[in-house]
Amino acid sequence: MVQGFDVDLVVVGSGGAGMAAAITARRAGKEVLVIERDTLGGTCVNIGCVPSKTLLAAAGTRQAALTNPFPGVPTSAAGVDLGSLVGQKDQLITRLRDTKYAEVAAAHGFQIRTGEASFVDPDTLVVDGTPVTAGSIVLATGAVPALPQDVTGLDEVDYLTSTTAMALTELPESMIIIGGGYVGIEQAQLLADLGTRVTIIGRIAPTAEPEMTAILRQTLTLDGITVLEEHATGVTQEHDQIQVATASGRSLCAERLLVATGRRPSTEHLNLPAAGITTDQEGFILVDDHQRTTNARVFAAGDVTAAPQYVYVAAATGKAAAANALRTDPQVPATKVDYTGLPAVIFSRPQLATAGLTEAAARRAGYRCHSRVLSFQDLPRALVNHDTCGALKMVAETGTDKILGISAIGDHAAELLLPATYAITAGMTTRHLADTWAPYLTTSEALRLVAGTFHDELPTSCCA
């Protein structure tokens, strides 16, 4: 341990970024203290990925029964006991919080202290008023739901966020969701599949490939979800209904309102100005390529920075932050997170998944590129499943045919992202992928089929 300090590294926050930073430091033989002001585990396990995906799985099971494409095997779906589902979700969270966080911390040998961390000056961090000294600090305090600044009346109505919506124990009859990003879409389908009448106000998956978004929009409509792709401007309470006005002058009513318009960094208790730590206009902590803040001894990682808000990104940046915070040999290169081929998933039904660059993003980045789209009507796995609602798009660099990005929508589309990411990060070309083995009657065969269309090969496989 560095002489004169309580520990080598203090990590503020116990989510994906904080745990990765602490584990990295302990593997390097350093003394670590993790500070957590709230519940151990941060967003993902408590109020994010884990609870939302288990509830989506439950809702999807009911919807699959209602939309069974095989009349010879009848299924049915009765009413929903939301309280029971939420209780099952909470049990899963408790178990994972113990096994994936508390037990992991004990196994690696670092302490987690409950308390509020804040800076007094650039060199002094206090926890509930008691100074804690460390050679370096990693801030990994995450983010919380943000409210839109241009929608009036929110402070006068009882609105839900993604966090509070997943704590409901009774289904509302109707729900308006402001926001068409991944949170809004996932919550909309979750509630609609369980029986709530849902309206989305906002652009649907605004950064996704338009071919994928068109299929998702159509699916949402077929599921009975009303989609209004414009801006909400104000909300009011009208007796037992919440009324939402839009930019075009429309007015919609529902029993409940859910606001899903992004997330803001959780930094309000840190007193960053006292530490000389700079943030951007939205409040996210500014870091360089090595996760260092404007205070040389302080690093930041995960959602509290402007990094993409995925738990696997949080873990990667947390690992890099700790490695760089503890680096003492200038001859050892600093660690930098490489975002090439980064995957992202909207766990809608069908799933919408992207690895690497969309065509628009590739052109903005200066690439000359071309693309091909394969409809799942040409995918044998989709045909035998009687579910051809889907497509795959591949973007390649003109001239080299190097794969820049892959997007897919369809049943289990997210499972295509790992091989897609491998292909992009390995620098594979469309020819490489077209000539690579693909097992027949799998969804992943779509990767080989669409790659072949770049070379005027028809999208046919071994016998279909």
GROMACS .gro file of N, CA and C in nm, residues 69 80 165 177 210 243 261 283 327 332 355 359 384 386 398:
model
   45
   69PRO      N    1  -4.821  -1.949  -3.346
   69PRO     CA    2  -4.842  -1.969  -3.489
   69PRO      C    3  -4.875  -2.113  -3.526
   80VAL      N    4  -5.323  -1.184  -1.536
   80VAL     CA    5  -5.187  -1.165  -1.488
   80VAL      C    6  -5.188  -1.128  -1.340
  165ALA      N    7  -4.178   0.203  -1.228
  165ALA     CA    8  -4.272   0.122  -1.306
  165ALA      C    9  -4.254  -0.026  -1.278
  177ILE      N   10  -4.634   0.654  -2.243
  177ILE     CA   11  -4.490   0.655  -2.222
  177ILE      C   12  -4.430   0.766  -2.307
  210PRO      N   13  -3.290   0.244  -4.031
  210PRO     CA   14  -3.432   0.266  -4.064
  210PRO      C   15  -3.505   0.140  -4.106
  243GLN      N   16  -5.328   1.378  -1.870
  243GLN     CA   17  -5.343   1.425  -2.007
  243GLN      C   18  -5.208   1.476  -2.057
  261THR      N   19  -3.703   0.931  -2.088
  261THR     CA   20  -3.636   1.024  -2.180
  261THR      C   21  -3.486   1.035  -2.149
  283GLY      N   22  -2.373   1.742  -1.740
  283GLY     CA   23  -2.332   1.701  -1.606
  283GLY      C   24  -2.249   1.576  -1.599
  327ARG      N   25  -0.121   0.270  -1.226
  327ARG     CA   26  -0.002   0.256  -1.310
  327ARG      C   27   0.110   0.345  -1.258
  332VAL      N   28   0.496   0.140  -1.919
  332VAL     CA   29   0.381   0.054  -1.944
  332VAL      C   30   0.270   0.137  -2.007
  355ALA      N   31  -2.432  -0.419  -3.392
  355ALA     CA   32  -2.290  -0.427  -3.357
  355ALA      C   33  -2.214  -0.336  -3.454
  359GLU      N   34  -2.518   0.240  -4.106
  359GLU     CA   35  -2.472   0.299  -4.233
  359GLU      C   36  -2.456   0.450  -4.219
  384VAL      N   37  -3.917  -2.219  -4.071
  384VAL     CA   38  -3.966  -2.334  -3.996
  384VAL      C   39  -4.030  -2.291  -3.864
  386HIS      N   40  -4.221  -2.038  -3.846
  386HIS     CA   41  -4.341  -1.963  -3.885
  386HIS      C   42  -4.337  -1.821  -3.826
  398THR      N   43  -1.662   0.028  -4.892
  398THR     CA   44  -1.650   0.017  -5.037
  398THR      C   45  -1.502  -0.002  -5.073
   0.00000   0.00000   0.00000
